[in-house]
């Protein structure tokens, strides 16, 4: 991905897209079985490891970081957030940044942090480890995470950025430098992945085009997958307990957080829709 971003950044040319206001078409293209296809380890792996490793990782009792999975059974709960700006382009920097901050605010919530924790997922975390959250719900699967990635030095991964120096790209939305949107779109289009990220983030009529204008869309979607372990070695004793806890979280604390007023999104005219099995469909 990093190589694609560098090449695309240098060669990026921009062209606008056609106006789309059909939110139902967006949901049809990004719901149902495709949402449920995300397996527990897949949801992490597509953010950190090459696709070729996914099959092997699923067959092993460890996650991509080598930590032992203490539980073998999970209840998973997916919910989607879609953003819509009538007549406006959500790919403009101020709109994307407002979405990034809204999602980070949700993830910082106490209940979100708990149900998105590796502990609830039944993953043993080494003492002193800074990583405590499931990648599938923090940062989740969101276009803004690609636009603001963070970087870290890594000897075994990344690309050369200077004499003797290498960088690793983390798709987490925690970076301070914004990548060009066209470069990110080009990278996602060319990336060898188990998912078509363009189709999962954007409406079904969205196209990545080269030209002279800024890419355009009035609708963007993010999704977040929570996994709760149960059984021997699990956080919950029974499947029903895990499912009940996830349902209570989504219908109480998460619903309250989603419906809390966000002044920045309001000022920019960005409407927020959410959908899940527990919450149903709603416009907030």
Coordinates of C-alpha atoms in Angstrom, one line a residue:
X1 CA 0.0 0.0 0.0
X2 CA 2.8 2.4 0.9
X3 CA 4.4 1.9 -2.5
X4 CA 1.1 2.6 -4.3
X5 CA 0.6 5.7 -2.2
X6 CA 4.0 7.1 -3.1
X7 CA 3.6 6.4 -6.8
X8 CA 0.1 7.7 -6.9
X9 CA 1.0 10.9 -4.9
X10 CA 3.5 11.8 -7.6
X11 CA 1.2 11.0 -10.5
X12 CA -2.1 12.1 -9.1
X13 CA -4.5 14.0 -11.4
X14 CA -8.0 14.9 -10.3
X15 CA -11.4 14.7 -11.9
X16 CA -14.9 15.1 -10.4
X17 CA -17.6 12.5 -10.2
X18 CA -21.3 12.5 -10.9
X19 CA -23.8 13.6 -8.2
X20 CA -25.3 10.8 -6.2
X21 CA -28.1 11.3 -3.7
X22 CA -29.5 7.7 -3.6
X23 CA -28.7 6.6 -0.1
X24 CA -30.7 3.4 -0.5
X25 CA -28.4 2.3 -3.4
X26 CA -25.4 2.9 -1.1
X27 CA -26.9 0.6 1.6
X28 CA -27.8 -2.1 -1.0
X29 CA -24.3 -2.2 -2.2
X30 CA -22.7 -2.5 1.2
X31 CA -25.0 -4.6 3.4
X32 CA -26.0 -8.2 4.0
X33 CA -23.6 -11.1 3.6
X34 CA -20.7 -8.9 2.6
X35 CA -20.7 -7.3 6.1
X36 CA -20.8 -10.6 7.9
X37 CA -17.9 -12.0 5.8
X38 CA -15.4 -10.3 8.1
X39 CA -13.9 -13.0 10.2
X40 CA -12.3 -12.1 13.6
X41 CA -8.7 -12.4 12.4
X42 CA -9.4 -11.0 9.0
X43 CA -10.7 -7.8 10.5
X44 CA -7.3 -7.3 12.0
X45 CA -5.1 -8.7 9.3
X46 CA -6.2 -6.5 6.5
X47 CA -5.0 -3.5 8.4
X48 CA -1.5 -4.8 9.2
X49 CA -0.4 -7.8 7.1
X50 CA -0.4 -8.7 3.4
X51 CA -3.4 -10.6 2.1
X52 CA -1.2 -13.7 1.4
X53 CA -0.8 -14.3 5.1
X54 CA -4.5 -14.4 5.9
X55 CA -5.2 -18.0 5.0
X56 CA -2.3 -19.2 7.1
X57 CA -3.2 -17.0 10.0
X58 CA -6.8 -18.3 10.1
X59 CA -5.4 -21.8 10.6
X60 CA -3.2 -20.9 13.5
X61 CA -4.1 -20.3 17.2
X62 CA -2.4 -16.9 17.2
X63 CA -3.3 -13.5 15.8
X64 CA -1.1 -11.6 13.4
X65 CA 1.1 -10.2 16.3
X66 CA 1.8 -13.7 17.6
X67 CA -0.4 -13.4 20.7
X68 CA -2.2 -16.5 21.8
X69 CA -5.9 -16.6 21.2
X70 CA -7.2 -17.8 24.6
X71 CA -10.8 -18.4 23.2
X72 CA -11.9 -20.3 20.2
X73 CA -15.5 -19.0 19.9
X74 CA -16.8 -15.5 19.4
X75 CA -20.0 -13.6 18.9
X76 CA -19.5 -10.8 16.4
X77 CA -21.5 -7.6 16.1
X78 CA -21.1 -5.2 13.1
X79 CA -22.5 -1.8 12.7
X80 CA -22.2 0.8 10.0
X81 CA -22.0 4.6 10.0
X82 CA -22.7 6.4 6.7
X83 CA -22.2 10.1 6.2
X84 CA -24.1 12.2 3.7
X85 CA -23.7 15.8 2.6
X86 CA -26.4 17.0 0.2
X87 CA -24.7 18.8 -2.7
X88 CA -21.4 18.7 -1.0
X89 CA -18.1 16.8 -1.5
X90 CA -17.2 14.7 1.5
X91 CA -13.7 14.2 0.1
X92 CA -12.8 17.8 0.9
X93 CA -10.3 17.9 3.8
X94 CA -12.5 19.7 6.3
X95 CA -15.3 17.1 5.8
X96 CA -13.0 14.1 6.1
X97 CA -11.3 15.6 9.2
X98 CA -14.7 16.1 10.9
X99 CA -15.5 12.5 10.2
X100 CA -12.2 11.4 11.6
X101 CA -12.7 13.3 14.8
X102 CA -16.3 12.1 15.2
X103 CA -15.1 8.4 14.9
X104 CA -12.2 9.0 17.3
X105 CA -14.6 10.5 19.8
X106 CA -16.8 7.4 19.6
X107 CA -13.8 5.1 20.1
X108 CA -12.6 7.0 23.1
X109 CA -15.8 6.3 25.0
X110 CA -15.6 4.1 28.0
X111 CA -18.0 1.4 26.9
X112 CA -16.6 1.3 23.4
X113 CA -13.1 0.9 24.7
X114 CA -14.3 -2.0 26.9
X115 CA -16.2 -3.9 24.3
X116 CA -13.5 -3.3 21.7
X117 CA -10.8 -4.5 24.0
X118 CA -8.6 -7.5 23.3
X119 CA -9.6 -8.8 26.7
X120 CA -13.2 -9.1 25.7
X121 CA -12.1 -10.8 22.5
X122 CA -10.2 -13.4 24.5
X123 CA -6.8 -12.4 23.4
X124 CA -3.9 -12.5 25.8
X125 CA -2.1 -9.2 26.0
X126 CA 1.5 -9.1 27.1
X127 CA 2.2 -7.1 30.2
X128 CA 3.2 -3.6 29.3
X129 CA 1.8 -3.8 25.8
X130 CA 0.4 -0.5 24.4
X131 CA -2.0 -2.3 22.2
X132 CA -5.3 -3.1 24.0
X133 CA -8.0 -2.7 21.3
X134 CA -9.4 -4.9 18.5
X135 CA -8.3 -3.4 15.2
X136 CA -11.7 -4.2 13.6
X137 CA -13.4 -1.6 15.9
X138 CA -10.6 0.7 16.8
X139 CA -9.7 2.2 14.4
X140 CA -12.2 0.1 12.5
X141 CA -12.7 0.1 8.7
X142 CA -12.9 3.7 7.6
X143 CA -11.6 5.7 4.7
X144 CA -10.2 8.5 6.9
X145 CA -7.8 6.0 8.5
X146 CA -6.1 5.7 5.1
X147 CA -6.0 9.5 4.6
X148 CA -4.3 10.1 8.0
X149 CA -2.0 7.0 8.5
X150 CA 0.7 7.1 11.1
X151 CA 4.3 6.0 10.6
X152 CA 6.9 4.2 12.7
X153 CA 10.4 3.0 12.1
X154 CA 10.6 -0.7 11.3
X155 CA 13.6 -2.7 10.1
X156 CA 11.6 -5.5 8.7
X157 CA 8.8 -3.6 6.9
X158 CA 8.0 -0.5 5.0
X159 CA 9.8 1.4 2.3
X160 CA 13.0 3.4 2.3
X161 CA 12.6 7.1 3.0
X162 CA 16.3 8.0 3.4
X163 CA 19.7 6.5 3.8
X164 CA 19.5 3.6 6.1
X165 CA 15.9 4.5 7.2
X166 CA 12.7 2.6 6.8
X167 CA 9.1 3.5 7.6
X168 CA 6.1 1.3 8.3
X169 CA 2.6 2.6 7.4
X170 CA -0.2 2.1 10.0
X171 CA -3.8 2.6 8.7
X172 CA -5.1 4.0 11.9
X173 CA -6.1 7.7 11.4
X174 CA -3.6 8.8 13.9
X175 CA -1.1 10.6 11.6
X176 CA -0.4 14.3 11.5
X177 CA 0.1 14.5 7.7
X178 CA -2.7 14.0 5.3
X179 CA -2.2 11.9 2.2
X180 CA -3.7 13.2 -1.1
X181 CA -7.2 11.7 -1.5
X182 CA -6.6 10.7 -5.1
X183 CA -3.4 8.9 -4.1
X184 CA -5.3 6.9 -1.5
X185 CA -8.1 6.0 -3.9
X186 CA -5.6 4.9 -6.5
X187 CA -3.8 2.7 -3.9
X188 CA -7.0 1.1 -2.7
X189 CA -8.0 0.4 -6.3
X190 CA -4.8 -1.4 -7.0
X191 CA -4.4 -3.1 -3.6
X192 CA -4.5 -6.9 -3.6
X193 CA -7.0 -7.4 -0.8
X194 CA -9.8 -9.8 0.2
X195 CA -12.2 -6.9 0.2
X196 CA -12.9 -4.2 -2.5
X197 CA -12.3 -1.2 -0.2
X198 CA -13.7 1.2 -2.8
X199 CA -17.0 -0.7 -2.9
X200 CA -17.1 -0.8 0.9
X201 CA -16.4 2.9 1.5
X202 CA -18.4 4.5 -1.3
X203 CA -21.7 4.3 -3.2
X204 CA -22.1 1.7 -6.0
X205 CA -21.8 4.3 -8.7
X206 CA -18.5 5.8 -7.4
X207 CA -15.6 5.6 -9.8
X208 CA -11.9 6.4 -9.3
X209 CA -11.0 8.6 -12.2
X210 CA -7.9 10.4 -13.4
X211 CA -8.3 14.0 -14.4
X212 CA -7.9 17.6 -13.3
X213 CA -10.5 18.0 -10.5
X214 CA -10.9 16.7 -6.9
X215 CA -12.6 13.3 -6.6
X216 CA -16.2 13.8 -5.6
X217 CA -18.8 11.9 -3.4
X218 CA -21.6 13.0 -1.2
X219 CA -21.6 9.7 0.7
X220 CA -19.0 7.7 2.7
X221 CA -19.5 4.6 4.9
X222 CA -17.4 3.2 7.8
X223 CA -18.0 -0.1 9.6
X224 CA -16.9 -1.4 13.0
X225 CA -16.8 -5.1 14.0
X226 CA -16.9 -6.1 17.7
X227 CA -15.9 -9.6 18.8
X228 CA -16.8 -11.0 22.2
X229 CA -15.3 -14.4 23.2
X230 CA -17.2 -17.1 25.1
X231 CA -16.7 -20.6 26.3
X232 CA -13.4 -22.1 27.7
X233 CA -10.9 -19.3 28.0
X234 CA -13.5 -16.7 26.8
X235 CA -14.6 -13.5 28.5
X236 CA -18.2 -14.7 28.7
X237 CA -19.3 -18.1 29.8
X238 CA -22.0 -18.7 27.2
X239 CA -22.8 -17.5 23.6
X240 CA -26.1 -15.9 24.9
X241 CA -24.2 -13.9 27.5
X242 CA -21.8 -12.5 24.9
X243 CA -24.6 -11.7 22.5
X244 CA -26.7 -10.1 25.2
X245 CA -23.8 -7.9 26.4
X246 CA -23.0 -6.7 22.8
X247 CA -26.7 -6.0 22.2
X248 CA -27.0 -4.0 25.5
X249 CA -23.9 -2.0 24.6
X250 CA -25.2 -1.0 21.2
X251 CA -28.8 -0.2 22.3
X252 CA -27.7 1.9 25.3
X253 CA -24.3 3.4 25.4
X254 CA -23.5 3.3 21.7
X255 CA -26.9 4.6 20.8
X256 CA -26.5 7.5 23.2
X257 CA -23.1 8.3 21.8
X258 CA -24.3 8.2 18.2
X259 CA -27.3 10.5 18.9
X260 CA -25.2 13.1 20.9
X261 CA -25.0 16.4 19.0
X262 CA -21.8 17.0 17.0
X263 CA -21.5 20.7 16.3
X264 CA -18.8 20.3 13.7
X265 CA -20.7 17.8 11.6
X266 CA -23.8 20.0 11.9
X267 CA -22.0 23.1 10.8
X268 CA -20.7 21.4 7.8
X269 CA -24.1 20.0 6.9
X270 CA -23.0 16.4 7.2
X271 CA -25.9 14.0 8.1
X272 CA -25.1 10.7 9.9
X273 CA -26.8 7.4 9.4
X274 CA -26.2 4.3 11.4
X275 CA -27.3 0.7 10.8
X276 CA -26.9 -2.6 12.7
X277 CA -28.9 -5.7 13.6
X278 CA -29.3 -4.3 17.2
X279 CA -29.9 -0.7 16.3
X280 CA -31.8 -1.0 13.1
X281 CA -31.5 1.8 10.6
X282 CA -31.7 5.5 11.6
X283 CA -30.8 9.0 10.5
X284 CA -29.2 11.1 13.3

